[in-house]
mmCIF file of C-alpha atoms in Angstrom:
data_model
loop_
_atom_site.group_PDB
_atom_site.id
_atom_site.type_symbol
_atom_site.label_atom_id
_atom_site.label_comp_id
_atom_site.label_asym_id
_atom_site.label_seq_id
_atom_site.Cartn_x
_atom_site.Cartn_y
_atom_site.Cartn_z
ATOM 1 C CA MET A 1 203.638 153.052 106.719
ATOM 2 C CA ARG A 2 201.048 151.763 108.707
ATOM 3 C CA VAL A 3 199.983 154.748 110.383
ATOM 4 C CA LEU A 4 197.231 154.125 113.967
ATOM 5 C CA LEU A 5 194.531 157.771 113.875
ATOM 6 C CA LEU A 6 192.985 159.055 116.997
ATOM 7 C CA GLY A 7 190.140 161.049 116.513
ATOM 8 C CA ALA A 8 188.890 160.197 112.912
ATOM 9 C CA GLY A 9 185.795 161.917 113.355
ATOM 10 C CA GLY A 10 186.283 165.498 113.932
ATOM 11 C CA TYR A 11 186.432 168.096 112.204
ATOM 12 C CA LEU A 12 189.951 167.929 111.793
ATOM 13 C CA GLY A 13 190.371 163.787 111.877
ATOM 14 C CA ARG A 14 188.203 163.894 108.180
ATOM 15 C CA PHE A 15 190.189 165.518 106.282
ATOM 16 C CA VAL A 16 193.220 163.756 107.951
ATOM 17 C CA ALA A 17 192.450 160.389 107.427
ATOM 18 C CA ASP A 18 191.342 161.891 103.375
ATOM 19 C CA ARG A 19 195.161 162.489 102.987
ATOM 20 C CA LEU A 20 196.817 159.747 104.278
ATOM 21 C CA LEU A 21 194.508 157.580 102.560
ATOM 22 C CA ALA A 22 195.327 159.830 99.447
ATOM 23 C CA ASP A 23 199.224 158.080 99.835
ATOM 24 C CA PRO A 24 199.346 154.624 98.745
ATOM 25 C CA ALA A 25 202.366 154.346 100.393
ATOM 26 C CA VAL A 26 200.169 154.465 103.804
ATOM 27 C CA GLN A 27 197.827 151.469 105.763
ATOM 28 C CA LEU A 28 195.461 153.067 107.682
ATOM 29 C CA THR A 29 193.487 152.346 110.867
ATOM 30 C CA ALA A 30 191.321 154.188 112.730
ATOM 31 C CA LEU A 31 190.311 153.908 116.510
ATOM 32 C CA GLY A 32 187.980 155.651 118.178
ATOM 33 C CA ARG A 33 184.478 156.532 119.660
ATOM 34 C CA GLY A 34 182.351 156.426 117.019
ATOM 35 C CA ASP A 35 180.981 153.443 114.897
ATOM 36 C CA ASP A 36 182.970 154.549 111.890
ATOM 37 C CA ALA A 37 185.915 153.506 113.413
ATOM 38 C CA ASP A 38 187.438 150.580 112.459
ATOM 39 C CA VAL A 39 188.500 149.231 116.006
ATOM 40 C CA ARG A 40 186.294 151.332 118.650
ATOM 41 C CA PHE A 41 188.363 152.643 121.952
ATOM 42 C CA ASP A 42 187.835 155.706 124.009
ATOM 43 C CA LEU A 43 191.587 156.747 125.228
ATOM 44 C CA SER A 44 190.043 159.170 127.953
ATOM 45 C CA THR A 45 188.377 156.040 129.794
ATOM 46 C CA GLY A 46 190.314 152.599 128.368
ATOM 47 C CA SER A 47 193.119 151.668 130.100
ATOM 48 C CA PRO A 48 197.277 152.054 128.757
ATOM 49 C CA GLY A 49 196.751 147.850 128.532
ATOM 50 C CA ALA A 50 194.536 146.423 126.779
ATOM 51 C CA LEU A 51 195.527 150.222 124.115
ATOM 52 C CA THR A 52 199.192 148.547 124.593
ATOM 53 C CA ARG A 53 198.209 145.242 123.691
ATOM 54 C CA PHE A 54 195.924 146.726 120.473
ATOM 55 C CA LEU A 55 199.598 148.201 119.595
ATOM 56 C CA ASP A 56 201.605 145.507 119.449
ATOM 57 C CA ALA A 57 199.221 143.273 117.490
ATOM 58 C CA VAL A 58 198.267 145.638 114.728
ATOM 59 C CA HIS A 59 202.522 147.617 114.597
ATOM 60 C CA PRO A 60 201.845 150.667 113.834
ATOM 61 C CA GLY A 61 204.000 152.984 112.527
ATOM 62 C CA VAL A 62 203.004 155.615 113.385
ATOM 63 C CA VAL A 63 200.390 157.275 115.437
ATOM 64 C CA ILE A 64 198.414 160.481 115.257
ATOM 65 C CA ASN A 65 196.567 161.405 117.903
ATOM 66 C CA CYS A 66 193.637 164.485 117.069
ATOM 67 C CA ALA A 67 191.250 163.193 119.763
ATOM 68 C CA GLY A 68 189.702 165.905 122.229
ATOM 69 C CA ALA A 69 187.448 167.507 123.170
ATOM 70 C CA ILE A 70 186.939 171.772 123.115
ATOM 71 C CA ARG A 71 184.350 172.413 124.743
ATOM 72 C CA GLY A 72 182.926 170.818 127.892
ATOM 73 C CA THR A 73 184.200 171.437 132.149
ATOM 74 C CA ALA A 74 186.889 171.818 133.780
ATOM 75 C CA SER A 75 187.262 168.117 134.526
ATOM 76 C CA GLU A 76 185.586 166.565 130.839
ATOM 77 C CA LEU A 77 188.272 168.517 128.749
ATOM 78 C CA THR A 78 190.583 167.416 131.788
ATOM 79 C CA ARG A 79 190.322 163.841 130.841
ATOM 80 C CA HIS A 80 189.628 163.982 126.549
ATOM 81 C CA ASN A 81 192.457 165.937 126.285
ATOM 82 C CA THR A 82 194.914 166.023 128.937
ATOM 83 C CA VAL A 83 193.921 162.023 131.342
ATOM 84 C CA ALA A 84 193.248 160.179 127.531
ATOM 85 C CA THR A 85 196.722 161.476 125.709
ATOM 86 C CA ALA A 86 198.228 160.074 129.663
ATOM 87 C CA THR A 87 196.922 156.858 128.826
ATOM 88 C CA LEU A 88 198.142 156.173 125.284
ATOM 89 C CA CYS A 89 201.605 157.632 126.139
ATOM 90 C CA GLU A 90 201.777 155.550 128.979
ATOM 91 C CA SER A 91 200.376 152.290 126.057
ATOM 92 C CA LEU A 92 202.702 153.480 123.724
ATOM 93 C CA ARG A 93 206.190 153.333 125.998
ATOM 94 C CA ARG A 94 204.989 149.820 127.000
ATOM 95 C CA SER A 95 204.363 148.461 123.622
ATOM 96 C CA GLY A 96 207.237 147.718 121.514
ATOM 97 C CA CYS A 97 205.929 149.247 118.216
ATOM 98 C CA ARG A 98 207.740 152.027 119.236
ATOM 99 C CA ALA A 99 206.259 154.027 116.924
ATOM 100 C CA ARG A 100 206.426 157.998 116.250
ATOM 101 C CA LEU A 101 203.895 159.884 117.879
ATOM 102 C CA VAL A 102 202.158 162.982 115.816
ATOM 103 C CA HIS A 103 200.272 164.732 119.064
ATOM 104 C CA ILE A 104 197.891 167.257 116.914
ATOM 105 C CA GLY A 105 198.024 170.103 119.871
ATOM 106 C CA CYS A 106 196.088 174.025 119.830
ATOM 107 C CA ALA A 107 197.579 177.487 120.131
ATOM 108 C CA ALA A 108 196.012 178.405 123.102
ATOM 109 C CA GLU A 109 198.016 176.672 124.857
ATOM 110 C CA TYR A 110 199.676 180.254 124.416
ATOM 111 C CA GLY A 111 196.667 181.817 126.274
ATOM 112 C CA PRO A 112 196.274 185.224 124.270
ATOM 113 C CA SER A 113 198.525 187.914 123.133
ATOM 114 C CA GLN A 114 198.943 191.649 122.040
ATOM 115 C CA SER A 115 197.042 192.585 119.041
ATOM 116 C CA GLY A 116 199.574 192.207 116.266
ATOM 117 C CA SER A 117 201.568 190.379 117.594
ATOM 118 C CA SER A 118 203.552 186.636 115.933
ATOM 119 C CA ILE A 119 203.918 183.567 118.568
ATOM 120 C CA ALA A 120 206.825 181.426 118.356
ATOM 121 C CA GLU A 121 206.714 177.667 119.373
ATOM 122 C CA ASP A 122 209.214 179.439 122.484
ATOM 123 C CA ALA A 123 206.710 181.651 123.563
ATOM 124 C CA VAL A 124 205.890 181.197 127.250
ATOM 125 C CA ALA A 125 202.421 179.377 126.932
ATOM 126 C CA ARG A 126 199.898 181.354 130.138
ATOM 127 C CA PRO A 127 196.759 179.127 128.685
ATOM 128 C CA GLY A 128 193.322 181.942 129.513
ATOM 129 C CA GLY A 129 190.887 178.998 130.625
ATOM 130 C CA PRO A 130 190.146 175.530 131.146
ATOM 131 C CA TYR A 131 190.708 174.132 127.149
ATOM 132 C CA GLY A 132 194.174 175.745 127.076
ATOM 133 C CA VAL A 133 195.165 174.470 130.074
ATOM 134 C CA SER A 134 193.820 170.975 129.397
ATOM 135 C CA LYS A 135 196.088 171.445 125.349
ATOM 136 C CA LEU A 136 198.893 172.207 127.266
ATOM 137 C CA ALA A 137 198.746 169.887 129.430
ATOM 138 C CA ALA A 138 198.765 167.427 127.209
ATOM 139 C CA THR A 139 201.552 168.816 125.357
ATOM 140 C CA GLU A 140 204.257 168.419 128.287
ATOM 141 C CA LEU A 141 203.057 164.967 128.897
ATOM 142 C CA VAL A 142 204.117 163.702 124.978
ATOM 143 C CA LEU A 143 207.435 166.577 125.681
ATOM 144 C CA GLY A 144 208.190 164.336 128.867
ATOM 145 C CA SER A 145 207.406 160.949 127.412
ATOM 146 C CA GLY A 146 210.933 159.846 125.614
ATOM 147 C CA LEU A 147 208.679 158.874 122.738
ATOM 148 C CA ASP A 148 209.637 159.935 118.792
ATOM 149 C CA ALA A 149 206.960 162.683 118.795
ATOM 150 C CA ILE A 150 206.003 166.078 117.557
ATOM 151 C CA VAL A 151 203.451 168.531 118.681
ATOM 152 C CA LEU A 152 201.297 170.602 116.344
ATOM 153 C CA ARG A 153 200.191 173.455 117.512
ATOM 154 C CA VAL A 154 197.275 174.562 115.567
ATOM 155 C CA PHE A 155 195.945 177.934 115.247
ATOM 156 C CA SER A 156 192.713 178.516 113.553
ATOM 157 C CA PRO A 157 191.102 176.051 111.724
ATOM 158 C CA THR A 158 189.089 176.534 108.828
ATOM 159 C CA GLY A 159 187.886 175.134 105.873
ATOM 160 C CA PRO A 160 184.434 172.808 104.496
ATOM 161 C CA GLY A 161 182.179 171.583 107.141
ATOM 162 C CA THR A 162 183.752 174.474 109.746
ATOM 163 C CA PRO A 163 182.456 173.786 112.273
ATOM 164 C CA ALA A 164 179.167 176.292 113.502
ATOM 165 C CA GLY A 165 181.363 176.827 117.071
ATOM 166 C CA SER A 166 183.856 178.150 115.752
ATOM 167 C CA PRO A 167 184.477 182.095 114.775
ATOM 168 C CA LEU A 168 183.766 181.733 110.639
ATOM 169 C CA GLY A 169 181.752 179.086 111.145
ATOM 170 C CA ARG A 170 179.390 181.049 113.851
ATOM 171 C CA LEU A 171 179.387 183.804 111.051
ATOM 172 C CA ALA A 172 178.570 181.121 108.728
ATOM 173 C CA ASP A 173 175.285 180.424 110.223
ATOM 174 C CA SER A 174 174.411 184.531 111.027
ATOM 175 C CA LEU A 175 175.066 185.046 107.648
ATOM 176 C CA ARG A 176 173.060 182.017 105.924
ATOM 177 C CA ARG A 177 169.433 182.754 108.838
ATOM 178 C CA ALA A 178 169.093 186.184 107.960
ATOM 179 C CA MET A 179 169.270 184.806 104.260
ATOM 180 C CA GLN A 180 166.662 182.342 105.014
ATOM 181 C CA HIS A 181 164.755 185.303 107.034
ATOM 182 C CA GLY A 182 165.247 187.386 104.376
ATOM 183 C CA ASP A 183 166.769 190.384 106.548
ATOM 184 C CA SER A 184 168.221 193.043 104.946
ATOM 185 C CA GLU A 185 170.268 194.011 108.400
ATOM 186 C CA LEU A 186 172.786 191.766 110.228
ATOM 187 C CA LYS A 187 174.053 192.622 113.574
ATOM 188 C CA LEU A 188 176.993 190.602 114.830
ATOM 189 C CA GLY A 189 179.013 191.790 117.394
ATOM 190 C CA GLY A 190 182.926 190.600 118.612
ATOM 191 C CA LEU A 191 184.956 191.194 114.840
ATOM 192 C CA ALA A 192 187.118 193.100 116.632
ATOM 193 C CA VAL A 193 189.427 189.653 117.120
ATOM 194 C CA GLN A 194 191.802 188.610 114.962
ATOM 195 C CA ARG A 195 192.752 185.555 113.678
ATOM 196 C CA ASP A 196 195.559 183.396 112.410
ATOM 197 C CA PHE A 197 193.358 181.575 110.341
ATOM 198 C CA VAL A 198 195.045 178.208 108.659
ATOM 199 C CA ASP A 199 192.906 175.730 105.941
ATOM 200 C CA VAL A 200 191.278 172.690 107.495
ATOM 201 C CA ARG A 201 193.478 170.934 104.520
ATOM 202 C CA ASP A 202 197.062 172.372 104.803
ATOM 203 C CA VAL A 203 197.371 171.179 108.286
ATOM 204 C CA ALA A 204 195.615 167.888 106.928
ATOM 205 C CA ARG A 205 198.992 168.344 104.463
ATOM 206 C CA ALA A 206 201.822 169.214 107.877
ATOM 207 C CA VAL A 207 199.817 166.389 109.759
ATOM 208 C CA HIS A 208 200.765 163.706 106.596
ATOM 209 C CA ALA A 209 204.534 165.624 106.491
ATOM 210 C CA ALA A 210 205.162 165.025 109.910
ATOM 211 C CA THR A 211 204.287 161.434 109.872
ATOM 212 C CA LEU A 212 208.318 161.392 106.892
ATOM 213 C CA SER A 213 209.714 163.678 109.267
ATOM 214 C CA ALA A 214 212.211 163.856 111.623
ATOM 215 C CA ALA A 215 211.328 166.772 113.925
ATOM 216 C CA GLN A 216 210.575 166.520 117.156
ATOM 217 C CA GLY A 217 208.933 169.001 119.828
ATOM 218 C CA VAL A 218 206.340 171.945 118.867
ATOM 219 C CA VAL A 219 205.572 173.260 114.901
ATOM 220 C CA ASN A 220 203.377 175.531 114.808
ATOM 221 C CA ILE A 221 200.864 175.398 112.273
ATOM 222 C CA GLY A 222 199.413 178.614 111.062
ATOM 223 C CA THR A 223 200.384 181.285 108.048
ATOM 224 C CA GLY A 224 202.097 183.924 109.564
ATOM 225 C CA HIS A 225 198.897 186.994 108.916
ATOM 226 C CA ALA A 226 196.175 187.693 111.344
ATOM 227 C CA VAL A 227 192.967 188.459 110.295
ATOM 228 C CA ARG A 228 190.708 190.279 111.960
ATOM 229 C CA LEU A 229 186.617 188.754 112.150
ATOM 230 C CA ARG A 230 185.258 191.796 110.512
ATOM 231 C CA GLU A 231 187.512 191.628 107.052
ATOM 232 C CA ALA A 232 186.337 188.213 107.967
ATOM 233 C CA ALA A 233 182.480 189.091 107.930
ATOM 234 C CA ALA A 234 182.167 191.393 105.165
ATOM 235 C CA ALA A 235 184.143 189.068 102.546
ATOM 236 C CA LEU A 236 181.842 185.797 103.535
ATOM 237 C CA ALA A 237 178.998 188.359 102.974
ATOM 238 C CA ARG A 238 179.971 189.101 100.035
ATOM 239 C CA ILE A 239 181.035 185.750 98.709
ATOM 240 C CA SER A 240 177.761 184.510 100.069
ATOM 241 C CA GLY A 241 175.791 187.705 97.602
ATOM 242 C CA TYR A 242 173.820 188.322 100.848
ATOM 243 C CA ALA A 243 172.529 191.771 100.073
ATOM 244 C CA GLY A 244 171.663 193.236 103.174
ATOM 245 C CA THR A 245 173.995 195.348 105.378
ATOM 246 C CA LEU A 246 176.439 194.220 108.527
ATOM 247 C CA HIS A 247 176.331 196.156 111.715
ATOM 248 C CA GLU A 248 178.848 195.590 114.064
ATOM 249 C CA LEU A 249 178.057 195.668 118.064
ATOM 250 C CA GLU A 250 179.853 197.088 120.526
ATOM 251 C CA GLY A 251 180.771 195.002 123.494
ATOM 252 C CA PRO A 252 183.497 192.406 123.832
ATOM 253 C CA PRO A 253 184.272 189.268 121.566
ATOM 254 C CA PRO A 254 183.055 186.305 122.627
ATOM 255 C CA PRO A 255 185.760 184.231 124.862
ATOM 256 C CA ARG A 256 187.979 182.989 123.197
ATOM 257 C CA GLN A 257 189.892 179.661 122.239
ATOM 258 C CA SER A 258 192.509 180.230 120.741
ATOM 259 C CA PRO A 259 195.093 183.515 121.062
ATOM 260 C CA GLU A 260 194.263 186.908 119.043
ATOM 261 C CA GLY A 261 197.736 187.313 116.967
ATOM 262 C CA VAL A 262 199.473 185.006 114.457
ATOM 263 C CA GLY A 263 201.484 182.013 114.548
ATOM 264 C CA GLY A 264 204.840 181.725 113.536
ATOM 265 C CA HIS A 265 205.136 179.481 110.197
ATOM 266 C CA HIS A 266 208.512 176.908 109.973
ATOM 267 C CA PRO A 267 207.987 174.298 108.171
ATOM 268 C CA LEU A 268 209.062 170.780 109.091
ATOM 269 C CA PRO A 269 212.436 169.858 107.694
#
């Protein structure tokens, strides 16, 4: 199976690439903006015509879209998440390869939810910020494209190399600095927030399964279990050997990029 992976250099993309490379039946080509890509192409500025010619030349059976941005201005998020997806969908429609599209969405598309609630795929999407809006627009483009496509809405991915900008990444970075400086007390805020943390390697497995599945539409990728950040902080402190005291600051949590609550877990057929 010939697979074209977009965004292989990102956090999720690296694990997806590793998973696919472990499958001897997969012939993988990585397309992206970085020097480590097999083919250099910027979805946010490249033309559908150029990408169509490449698709016709490579003729992949599956295209996986892990590309995008999680930070930036509203304009930048729209360009990298929405416009890029529009370019991809148009190129696939023009191409004769008839590839299946596996698009990576995000739980931020649903918007904020009630604490302790479970979010199913049929929940009304009400994103609360530019990132969620740009990802929801990309999902709608995929669903309305007429392509053989599936959108995997991933909740809060975590695991080896978790980015410092993510909730667990911030906690880990704070603990690391406290231990380096010998601080006996660590002050942390926003610990009442809940997240459905899913292992990034399980996300990669879900992406691999989606390439082999006939499922279409939206599928949530999560554990179905919410964890408060204060519980995660205590666990990280214990695992890292931090002997100091964790002190929870009062005040509102930091800006969210994914909703509270948990994702309904639906296996791929």
